[in-house]
PDB file of N, CA and C in Angstrom:
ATOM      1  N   UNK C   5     -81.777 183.710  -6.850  1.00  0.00           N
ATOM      2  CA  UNK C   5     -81.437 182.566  -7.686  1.00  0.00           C
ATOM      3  C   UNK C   5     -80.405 181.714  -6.941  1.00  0.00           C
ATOM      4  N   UNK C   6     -80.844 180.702  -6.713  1.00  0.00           N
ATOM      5  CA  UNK C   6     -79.360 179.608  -6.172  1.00  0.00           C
ATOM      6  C   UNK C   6     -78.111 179.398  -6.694  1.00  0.00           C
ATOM      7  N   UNK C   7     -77.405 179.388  -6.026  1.00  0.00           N
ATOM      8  CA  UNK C   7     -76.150 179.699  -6.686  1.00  0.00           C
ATOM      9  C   UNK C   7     -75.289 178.286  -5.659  1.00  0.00           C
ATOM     10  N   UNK C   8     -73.773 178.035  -6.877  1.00  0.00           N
ATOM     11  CA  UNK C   8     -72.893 176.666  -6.097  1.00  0.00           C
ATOM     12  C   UNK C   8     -71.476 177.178  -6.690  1.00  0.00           C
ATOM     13  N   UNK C   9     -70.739 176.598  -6.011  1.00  0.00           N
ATOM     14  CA  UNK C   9     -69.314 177.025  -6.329  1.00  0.00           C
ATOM     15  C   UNK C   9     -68.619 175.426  -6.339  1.00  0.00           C
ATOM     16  N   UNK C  10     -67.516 175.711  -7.190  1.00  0.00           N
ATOM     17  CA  UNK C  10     -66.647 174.319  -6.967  1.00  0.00           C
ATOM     18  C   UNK C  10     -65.304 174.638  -7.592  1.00  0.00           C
ATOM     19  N   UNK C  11     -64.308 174.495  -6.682  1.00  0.00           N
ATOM     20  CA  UNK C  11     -62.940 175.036  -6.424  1.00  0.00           C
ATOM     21  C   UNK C  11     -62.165 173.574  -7.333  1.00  0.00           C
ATOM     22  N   UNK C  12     -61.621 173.477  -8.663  1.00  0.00           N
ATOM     23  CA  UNK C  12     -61.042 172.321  -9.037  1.00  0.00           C
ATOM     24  C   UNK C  12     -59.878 172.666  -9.037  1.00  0.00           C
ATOM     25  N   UNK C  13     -58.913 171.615  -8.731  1.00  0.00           N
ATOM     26  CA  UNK C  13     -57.158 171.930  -8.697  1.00  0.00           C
ATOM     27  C   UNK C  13     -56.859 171.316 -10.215  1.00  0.00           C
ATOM     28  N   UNK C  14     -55.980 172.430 -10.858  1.00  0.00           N
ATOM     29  CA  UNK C  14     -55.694 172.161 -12.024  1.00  0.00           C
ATOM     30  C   UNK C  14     -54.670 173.537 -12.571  1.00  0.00           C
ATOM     31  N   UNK C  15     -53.723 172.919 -13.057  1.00  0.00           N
ATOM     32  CA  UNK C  15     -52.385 173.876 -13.547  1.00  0.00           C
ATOM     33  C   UNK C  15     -53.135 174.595 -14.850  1.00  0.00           C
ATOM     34  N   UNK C  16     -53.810 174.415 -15.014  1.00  0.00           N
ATOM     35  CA  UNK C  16     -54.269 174.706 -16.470  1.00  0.00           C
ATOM     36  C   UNK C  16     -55.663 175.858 -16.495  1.00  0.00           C
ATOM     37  N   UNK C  17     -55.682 176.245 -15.037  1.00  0.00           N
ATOM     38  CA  UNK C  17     -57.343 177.310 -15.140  1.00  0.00           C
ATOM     39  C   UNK C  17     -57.407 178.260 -15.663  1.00  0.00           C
ATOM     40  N   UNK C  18     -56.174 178.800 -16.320  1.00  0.00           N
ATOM     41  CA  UNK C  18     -56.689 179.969 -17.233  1.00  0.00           C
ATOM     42  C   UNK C  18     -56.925 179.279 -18.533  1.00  0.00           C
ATOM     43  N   UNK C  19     -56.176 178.548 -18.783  1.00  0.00           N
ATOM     44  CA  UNK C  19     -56.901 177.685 -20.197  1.00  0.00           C
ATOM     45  C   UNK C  19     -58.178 177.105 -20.167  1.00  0.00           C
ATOM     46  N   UNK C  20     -58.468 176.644 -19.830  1.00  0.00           N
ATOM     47  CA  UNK C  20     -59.421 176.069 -19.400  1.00  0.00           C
ATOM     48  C   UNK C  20     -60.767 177.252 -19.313  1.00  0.00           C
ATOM     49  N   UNK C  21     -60.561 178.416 -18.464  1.00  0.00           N
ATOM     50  CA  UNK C  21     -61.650 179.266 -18.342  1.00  0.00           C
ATOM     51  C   UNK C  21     -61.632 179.734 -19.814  1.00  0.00           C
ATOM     52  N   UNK C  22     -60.525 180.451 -20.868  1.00  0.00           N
ATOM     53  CA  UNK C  22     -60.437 180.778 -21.749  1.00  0.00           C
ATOM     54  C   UNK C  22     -61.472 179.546 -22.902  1.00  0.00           C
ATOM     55  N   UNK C  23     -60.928 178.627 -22.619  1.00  0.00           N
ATOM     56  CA  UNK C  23     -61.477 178.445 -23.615  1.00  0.00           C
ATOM     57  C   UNK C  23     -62.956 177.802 -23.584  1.00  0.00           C
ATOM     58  N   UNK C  24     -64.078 177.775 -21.996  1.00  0.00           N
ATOM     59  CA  UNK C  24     -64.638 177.751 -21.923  1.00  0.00           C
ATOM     60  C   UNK C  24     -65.648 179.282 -22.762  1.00  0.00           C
ATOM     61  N   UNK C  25     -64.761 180.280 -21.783  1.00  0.00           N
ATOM     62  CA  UNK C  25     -65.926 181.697 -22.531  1.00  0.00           C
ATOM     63  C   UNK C  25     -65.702 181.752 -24.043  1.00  0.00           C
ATOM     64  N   UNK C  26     -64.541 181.148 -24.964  1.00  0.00           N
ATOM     65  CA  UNK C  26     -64.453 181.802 -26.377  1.00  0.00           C
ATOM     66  C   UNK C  26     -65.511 180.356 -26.679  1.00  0.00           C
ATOM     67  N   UNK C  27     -65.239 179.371 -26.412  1.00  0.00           N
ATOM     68  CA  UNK C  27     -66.613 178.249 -27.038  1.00  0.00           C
ATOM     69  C   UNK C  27     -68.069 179.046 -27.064  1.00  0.00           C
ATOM     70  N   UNK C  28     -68.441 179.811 -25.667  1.00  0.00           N
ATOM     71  CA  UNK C  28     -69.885 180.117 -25.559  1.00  0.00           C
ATOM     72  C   UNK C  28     -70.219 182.241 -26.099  1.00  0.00           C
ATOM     73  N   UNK C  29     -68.945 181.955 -26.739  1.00  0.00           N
ATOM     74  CA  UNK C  29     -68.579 183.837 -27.115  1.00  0.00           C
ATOM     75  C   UNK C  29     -70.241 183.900 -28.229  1.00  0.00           C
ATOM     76  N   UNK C  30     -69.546 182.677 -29.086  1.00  0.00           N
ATOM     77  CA  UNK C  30     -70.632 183.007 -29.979  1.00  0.00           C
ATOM     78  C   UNK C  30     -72.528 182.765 -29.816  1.00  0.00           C
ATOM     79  N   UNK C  31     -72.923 182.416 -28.934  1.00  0.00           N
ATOM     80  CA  UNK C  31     -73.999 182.290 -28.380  1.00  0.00           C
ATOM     81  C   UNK C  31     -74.682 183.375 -27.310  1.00  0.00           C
ATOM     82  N   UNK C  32     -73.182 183.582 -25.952  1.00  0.00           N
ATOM     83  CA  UNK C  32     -74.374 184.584 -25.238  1.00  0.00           C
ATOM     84  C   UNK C  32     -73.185 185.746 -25.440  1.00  0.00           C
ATOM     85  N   UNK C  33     -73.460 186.330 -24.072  1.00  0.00           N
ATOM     86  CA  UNK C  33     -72.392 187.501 -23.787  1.00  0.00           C
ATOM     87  C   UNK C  33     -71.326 187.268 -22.539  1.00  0.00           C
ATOM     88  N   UNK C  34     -70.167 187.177 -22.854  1.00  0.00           N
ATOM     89  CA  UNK C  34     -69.459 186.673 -22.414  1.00  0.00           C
ATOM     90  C   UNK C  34     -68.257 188.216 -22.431  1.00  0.00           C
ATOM     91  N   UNK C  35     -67.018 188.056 -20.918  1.00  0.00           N
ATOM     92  CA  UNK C  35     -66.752 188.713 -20.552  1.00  0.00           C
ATOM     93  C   UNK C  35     -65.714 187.899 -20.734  1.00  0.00           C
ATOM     94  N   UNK C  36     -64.088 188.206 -20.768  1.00  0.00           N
ATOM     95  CA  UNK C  36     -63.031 187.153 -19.813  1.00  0.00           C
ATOM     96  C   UNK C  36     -61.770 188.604 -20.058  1.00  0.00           C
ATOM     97  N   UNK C  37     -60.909 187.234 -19.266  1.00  0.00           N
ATOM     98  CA  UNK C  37     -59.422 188.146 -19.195  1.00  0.00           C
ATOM     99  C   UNK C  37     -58.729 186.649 -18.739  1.00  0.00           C
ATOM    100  N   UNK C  38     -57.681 186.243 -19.144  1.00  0.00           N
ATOM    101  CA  UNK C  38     -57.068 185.152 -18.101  1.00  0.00           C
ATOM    102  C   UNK C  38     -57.213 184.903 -16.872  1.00  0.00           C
ATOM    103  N   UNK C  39     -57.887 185.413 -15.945  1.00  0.00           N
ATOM    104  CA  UNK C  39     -57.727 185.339 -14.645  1.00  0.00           C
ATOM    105  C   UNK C  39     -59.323 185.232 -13.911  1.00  0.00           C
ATOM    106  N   UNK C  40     -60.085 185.661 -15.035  1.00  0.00           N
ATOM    107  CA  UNK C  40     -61.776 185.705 -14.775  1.00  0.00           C
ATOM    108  C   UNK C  40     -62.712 185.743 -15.971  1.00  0.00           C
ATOM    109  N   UNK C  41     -63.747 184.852 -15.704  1.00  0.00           N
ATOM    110  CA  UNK C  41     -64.616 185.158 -16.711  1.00  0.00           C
ATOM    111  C   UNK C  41     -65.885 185.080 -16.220  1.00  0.00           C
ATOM    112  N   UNK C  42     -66.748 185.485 -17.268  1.00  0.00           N
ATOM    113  CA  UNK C  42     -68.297 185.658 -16.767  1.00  0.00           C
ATOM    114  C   UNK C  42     -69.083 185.241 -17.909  1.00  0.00           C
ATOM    115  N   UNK C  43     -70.090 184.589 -17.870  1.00  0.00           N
ATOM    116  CA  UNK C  43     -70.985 183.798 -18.786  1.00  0.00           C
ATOM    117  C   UNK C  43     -72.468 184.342 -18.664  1.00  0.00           C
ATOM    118  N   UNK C  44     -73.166 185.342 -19.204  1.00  0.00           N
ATOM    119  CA  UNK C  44     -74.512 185.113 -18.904  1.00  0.00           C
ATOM    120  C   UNK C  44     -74.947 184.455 -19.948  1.00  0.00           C
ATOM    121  N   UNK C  45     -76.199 182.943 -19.783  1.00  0.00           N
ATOM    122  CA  UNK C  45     -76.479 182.474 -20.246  1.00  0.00           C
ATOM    123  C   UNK C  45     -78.081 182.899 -20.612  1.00  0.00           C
ATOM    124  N   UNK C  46     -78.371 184.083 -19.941  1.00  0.00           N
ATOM    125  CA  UNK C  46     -79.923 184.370 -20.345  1.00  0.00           C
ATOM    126  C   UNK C  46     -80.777 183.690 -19.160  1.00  0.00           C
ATOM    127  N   UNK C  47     -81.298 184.036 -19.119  1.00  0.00           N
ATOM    128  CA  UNK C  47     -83.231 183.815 -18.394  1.00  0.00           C
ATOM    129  C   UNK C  47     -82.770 183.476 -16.681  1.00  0.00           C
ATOM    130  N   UNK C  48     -81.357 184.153 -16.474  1.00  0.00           N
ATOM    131  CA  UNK C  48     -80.838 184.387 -14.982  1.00  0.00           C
ATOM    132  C   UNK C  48     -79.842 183.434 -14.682  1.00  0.00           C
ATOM    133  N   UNK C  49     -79.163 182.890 -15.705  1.00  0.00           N
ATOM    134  CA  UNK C  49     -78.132 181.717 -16.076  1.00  0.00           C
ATOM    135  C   UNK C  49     -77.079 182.687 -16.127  1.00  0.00           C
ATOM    136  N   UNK C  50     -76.236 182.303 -14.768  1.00  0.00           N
ATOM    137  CA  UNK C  50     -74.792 182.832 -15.127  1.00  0.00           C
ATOM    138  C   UNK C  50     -73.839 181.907 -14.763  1.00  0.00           C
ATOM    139  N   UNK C  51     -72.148 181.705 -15.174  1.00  0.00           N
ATOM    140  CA  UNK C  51     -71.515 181.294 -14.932  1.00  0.00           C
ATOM    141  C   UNK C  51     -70.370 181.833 -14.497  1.00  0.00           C
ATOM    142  N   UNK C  52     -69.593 182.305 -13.479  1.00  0.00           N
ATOM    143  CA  UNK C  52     -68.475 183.283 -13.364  1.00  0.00           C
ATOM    144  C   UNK C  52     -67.054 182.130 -12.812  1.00  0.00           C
ATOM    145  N   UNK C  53     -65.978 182.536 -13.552  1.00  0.00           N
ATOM    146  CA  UNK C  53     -65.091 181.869 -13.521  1.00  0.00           C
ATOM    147  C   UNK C  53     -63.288 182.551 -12.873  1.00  0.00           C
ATOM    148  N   UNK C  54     -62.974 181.494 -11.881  1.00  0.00           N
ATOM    149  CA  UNK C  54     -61.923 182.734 -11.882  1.00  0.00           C
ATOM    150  C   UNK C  54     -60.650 181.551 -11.523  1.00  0.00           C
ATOM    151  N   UNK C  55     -59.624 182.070 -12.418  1.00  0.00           N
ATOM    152  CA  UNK C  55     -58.267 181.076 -12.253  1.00  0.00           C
ATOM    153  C   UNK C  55     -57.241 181.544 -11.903  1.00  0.00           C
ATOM    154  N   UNK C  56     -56.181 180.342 -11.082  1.00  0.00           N
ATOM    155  CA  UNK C  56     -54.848 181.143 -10.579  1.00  0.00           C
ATOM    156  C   UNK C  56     -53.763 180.076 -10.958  1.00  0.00           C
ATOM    157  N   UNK C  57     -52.890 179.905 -10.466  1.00  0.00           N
ATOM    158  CA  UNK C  57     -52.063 178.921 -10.537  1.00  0.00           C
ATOM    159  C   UNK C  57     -52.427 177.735 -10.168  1.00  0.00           C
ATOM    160  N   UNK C  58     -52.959 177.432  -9.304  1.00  0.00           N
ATOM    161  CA  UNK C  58     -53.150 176.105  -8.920  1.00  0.00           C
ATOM    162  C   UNK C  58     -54.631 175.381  -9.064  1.00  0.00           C
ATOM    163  N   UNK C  59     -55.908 176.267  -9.318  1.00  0.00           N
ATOM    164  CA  UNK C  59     -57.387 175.847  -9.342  1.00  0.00           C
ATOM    165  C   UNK C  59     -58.248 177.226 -10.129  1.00  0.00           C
ATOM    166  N   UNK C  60     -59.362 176.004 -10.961  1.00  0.00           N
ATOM    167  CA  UNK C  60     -60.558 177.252 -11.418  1.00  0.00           C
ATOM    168  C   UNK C  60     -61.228 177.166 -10.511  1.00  0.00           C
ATOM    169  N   UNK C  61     -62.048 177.999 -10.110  1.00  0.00           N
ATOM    170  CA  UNK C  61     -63.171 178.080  -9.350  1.00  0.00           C
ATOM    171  C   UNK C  61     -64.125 178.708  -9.921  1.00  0.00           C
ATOM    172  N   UNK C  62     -65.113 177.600 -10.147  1.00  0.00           N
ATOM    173  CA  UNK C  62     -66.610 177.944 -10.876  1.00  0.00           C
ATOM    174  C   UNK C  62     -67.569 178.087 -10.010  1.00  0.00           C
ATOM    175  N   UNK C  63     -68.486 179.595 -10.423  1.00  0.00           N
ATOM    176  CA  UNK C  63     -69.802 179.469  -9.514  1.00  0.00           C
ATOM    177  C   UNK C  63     -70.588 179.335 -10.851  1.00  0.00           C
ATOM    178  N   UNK C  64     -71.925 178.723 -10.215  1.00  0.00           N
ATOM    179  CA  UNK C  64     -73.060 179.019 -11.259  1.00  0.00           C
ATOM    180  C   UNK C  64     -74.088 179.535 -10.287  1.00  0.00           C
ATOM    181  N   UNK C  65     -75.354 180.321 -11.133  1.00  0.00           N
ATOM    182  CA  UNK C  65     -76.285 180.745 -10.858  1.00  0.00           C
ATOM    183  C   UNK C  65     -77.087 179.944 -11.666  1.00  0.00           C
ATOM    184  N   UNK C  66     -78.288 179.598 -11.267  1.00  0.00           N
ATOM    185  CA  UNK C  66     -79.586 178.779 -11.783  1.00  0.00           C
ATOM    186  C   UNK C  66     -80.548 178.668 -11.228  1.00  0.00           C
ATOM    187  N   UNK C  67     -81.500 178.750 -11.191  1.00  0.00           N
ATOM    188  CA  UNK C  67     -82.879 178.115 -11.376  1.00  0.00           C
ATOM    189  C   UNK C  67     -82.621 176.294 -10.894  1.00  0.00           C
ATOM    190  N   UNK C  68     -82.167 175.918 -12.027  1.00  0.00           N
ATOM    191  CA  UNK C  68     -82.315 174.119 -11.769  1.00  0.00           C
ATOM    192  C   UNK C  68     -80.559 174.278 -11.978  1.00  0.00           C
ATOM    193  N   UNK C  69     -79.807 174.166 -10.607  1.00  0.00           N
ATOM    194  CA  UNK C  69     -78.483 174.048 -10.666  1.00  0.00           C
ATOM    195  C   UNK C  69     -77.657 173.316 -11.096  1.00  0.00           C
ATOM    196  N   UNK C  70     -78.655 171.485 -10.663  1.00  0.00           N
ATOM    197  CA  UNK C  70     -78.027 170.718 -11.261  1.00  0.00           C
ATOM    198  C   UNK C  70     -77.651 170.558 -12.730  1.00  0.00           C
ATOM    199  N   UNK C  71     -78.403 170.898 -13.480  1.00  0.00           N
ATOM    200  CA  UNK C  71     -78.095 170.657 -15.022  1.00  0.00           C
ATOM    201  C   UNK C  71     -77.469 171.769 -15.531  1.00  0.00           C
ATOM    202  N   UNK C  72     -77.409 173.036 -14.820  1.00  0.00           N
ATOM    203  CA  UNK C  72     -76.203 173.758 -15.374  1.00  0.00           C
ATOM    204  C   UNK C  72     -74.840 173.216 -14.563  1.00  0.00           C
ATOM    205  N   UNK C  73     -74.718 172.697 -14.016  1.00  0.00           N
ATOM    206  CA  UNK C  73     -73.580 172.398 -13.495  1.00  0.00           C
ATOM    207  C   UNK C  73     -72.894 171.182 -14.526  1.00  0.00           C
ATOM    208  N   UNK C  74     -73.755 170.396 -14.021  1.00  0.00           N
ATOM    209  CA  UNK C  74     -73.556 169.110 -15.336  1.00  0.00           C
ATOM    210  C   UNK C  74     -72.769 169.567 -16.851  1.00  0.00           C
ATOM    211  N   UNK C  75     -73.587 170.574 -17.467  1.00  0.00           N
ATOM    212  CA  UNK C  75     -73.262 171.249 -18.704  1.00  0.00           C
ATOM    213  C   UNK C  75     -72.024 172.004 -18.802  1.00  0.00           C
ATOM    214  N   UNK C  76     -71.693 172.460 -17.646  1.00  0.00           N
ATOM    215  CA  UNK C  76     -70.128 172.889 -17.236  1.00  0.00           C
ATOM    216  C   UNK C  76     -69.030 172.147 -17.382  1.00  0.00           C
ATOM    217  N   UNK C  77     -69.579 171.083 -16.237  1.00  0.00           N
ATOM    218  CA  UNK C  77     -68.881 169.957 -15.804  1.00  0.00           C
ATOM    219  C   UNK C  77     -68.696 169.465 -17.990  1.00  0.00           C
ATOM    220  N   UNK C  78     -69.424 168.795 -18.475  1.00  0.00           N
ATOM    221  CA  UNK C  78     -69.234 168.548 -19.488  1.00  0.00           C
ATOM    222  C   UNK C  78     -68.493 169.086 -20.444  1.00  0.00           C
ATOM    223  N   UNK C  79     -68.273 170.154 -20.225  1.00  0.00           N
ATOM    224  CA  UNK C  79     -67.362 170.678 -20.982  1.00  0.00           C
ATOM    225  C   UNK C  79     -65.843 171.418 -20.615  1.00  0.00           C
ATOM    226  N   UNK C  80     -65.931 171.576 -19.616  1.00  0.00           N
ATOM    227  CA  UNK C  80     -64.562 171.506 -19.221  1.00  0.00           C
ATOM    228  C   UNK C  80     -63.615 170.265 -18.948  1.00  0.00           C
ATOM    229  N   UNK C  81     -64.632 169.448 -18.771  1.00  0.00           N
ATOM    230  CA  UNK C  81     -63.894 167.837 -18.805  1.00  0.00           C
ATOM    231  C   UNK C  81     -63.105 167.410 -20.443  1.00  0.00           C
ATOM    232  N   UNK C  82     -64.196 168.150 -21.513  1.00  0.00           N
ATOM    233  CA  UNK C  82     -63.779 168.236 -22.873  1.00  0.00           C
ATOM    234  C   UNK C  82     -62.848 168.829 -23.320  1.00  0.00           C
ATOM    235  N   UNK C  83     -62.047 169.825 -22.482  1.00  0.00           N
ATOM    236  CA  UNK C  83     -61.228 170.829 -22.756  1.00  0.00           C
ATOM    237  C   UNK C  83     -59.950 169.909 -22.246  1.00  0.00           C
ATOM    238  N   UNK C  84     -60.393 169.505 -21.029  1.00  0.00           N
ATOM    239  CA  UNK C  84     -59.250 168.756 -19.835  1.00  0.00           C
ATOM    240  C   UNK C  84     -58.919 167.167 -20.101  1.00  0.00           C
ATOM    241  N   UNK C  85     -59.496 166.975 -21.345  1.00  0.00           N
ATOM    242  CA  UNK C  85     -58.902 165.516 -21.675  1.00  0.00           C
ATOM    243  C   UNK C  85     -57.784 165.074 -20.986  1.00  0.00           C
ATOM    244  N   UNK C  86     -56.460 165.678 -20.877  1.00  0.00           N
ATOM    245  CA  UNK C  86     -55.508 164.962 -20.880  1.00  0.00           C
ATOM    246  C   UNK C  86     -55.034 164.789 -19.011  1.00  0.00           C
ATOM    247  N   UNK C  87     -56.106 165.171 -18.564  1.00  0.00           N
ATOM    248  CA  UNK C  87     -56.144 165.481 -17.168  1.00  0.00           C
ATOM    249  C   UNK C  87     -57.489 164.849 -16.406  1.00  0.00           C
ATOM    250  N   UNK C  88     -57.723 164.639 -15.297  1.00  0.00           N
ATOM    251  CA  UNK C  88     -58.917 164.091 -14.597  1.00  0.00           C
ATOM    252  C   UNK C  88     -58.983 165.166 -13.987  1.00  0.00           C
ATOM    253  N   UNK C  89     -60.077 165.994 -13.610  1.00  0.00           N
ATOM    254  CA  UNK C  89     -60.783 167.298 -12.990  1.00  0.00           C
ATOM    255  C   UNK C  89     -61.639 166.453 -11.577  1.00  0.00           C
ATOM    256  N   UNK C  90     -61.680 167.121 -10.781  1.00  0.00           N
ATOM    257  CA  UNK C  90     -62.722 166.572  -9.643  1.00  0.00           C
ATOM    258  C   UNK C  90     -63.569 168.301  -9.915  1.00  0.00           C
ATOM    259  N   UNK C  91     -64.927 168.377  -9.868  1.00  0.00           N
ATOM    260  CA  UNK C  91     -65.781 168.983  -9.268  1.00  0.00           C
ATOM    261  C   UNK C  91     -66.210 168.938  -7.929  1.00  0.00           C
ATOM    262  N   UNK C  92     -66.583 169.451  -7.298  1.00  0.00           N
ATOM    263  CA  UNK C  92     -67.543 168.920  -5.876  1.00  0.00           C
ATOM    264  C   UNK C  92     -67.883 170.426  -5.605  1.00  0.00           C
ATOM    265  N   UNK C  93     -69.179 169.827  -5.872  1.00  0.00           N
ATOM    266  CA  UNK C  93     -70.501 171.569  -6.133  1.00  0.00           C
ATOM    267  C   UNK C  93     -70.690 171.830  -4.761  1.00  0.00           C
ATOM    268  N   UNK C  94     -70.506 172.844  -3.916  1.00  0.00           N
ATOM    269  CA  UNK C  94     -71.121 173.311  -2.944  1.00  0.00           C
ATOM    270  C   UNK C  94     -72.110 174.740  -2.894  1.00  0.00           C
ATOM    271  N   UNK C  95     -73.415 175.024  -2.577  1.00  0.00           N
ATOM    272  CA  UNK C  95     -73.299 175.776  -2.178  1.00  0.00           C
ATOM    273  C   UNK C  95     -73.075 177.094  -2.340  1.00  0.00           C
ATOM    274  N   UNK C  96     -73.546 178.089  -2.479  1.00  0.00           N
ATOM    275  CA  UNK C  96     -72.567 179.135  -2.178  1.00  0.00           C
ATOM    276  C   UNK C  96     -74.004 180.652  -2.156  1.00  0.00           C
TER     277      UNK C  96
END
């Protein structure tokens, strides 16, 4: 399955991961701790997340990468209102 990573600088990545996995708790199966989380989204859809002081770093797994990325991207931007996030998907 193709997989991309994207390293964003932001003081805020354990919030941010947190409250990405408790939004999608109630839908799939979801893993976290402040410092990492894991998303399986089903049918080989994963999202694994891991934060420190200074950046989250999101990988996804997909099939069609772009639109899970997008759907990420969309919602952590929702979390990060009060902040501008850069993504830049590479790879991985």
């Amino acid at each position: 399955m193709p997989k991309s990573t994207a390293v964003v600088a932001t003081e805020h990545a354990s919030r941010y991961l947190q409250q990405l996995c408790k939004h999608w708790s109630h839908k799939f199966t979801v893993e976290f701790s402040p410092t990492t989380g894991r998303i399986d989204l089903g049918e080989g859809r994963v999202v694994n997340l891991s934060a420190d002081d200074t950046s989250l770093t999101v990988e996804v797994e997909a099939a069609n990468l772009p639109q899970l990325e997008q759907v990420v991207v969309d919602h952590i931007v929702r979390f990060a209102f009060r902040e501008e996030l850069k993504f830049d998907w590479r790879p991985s």
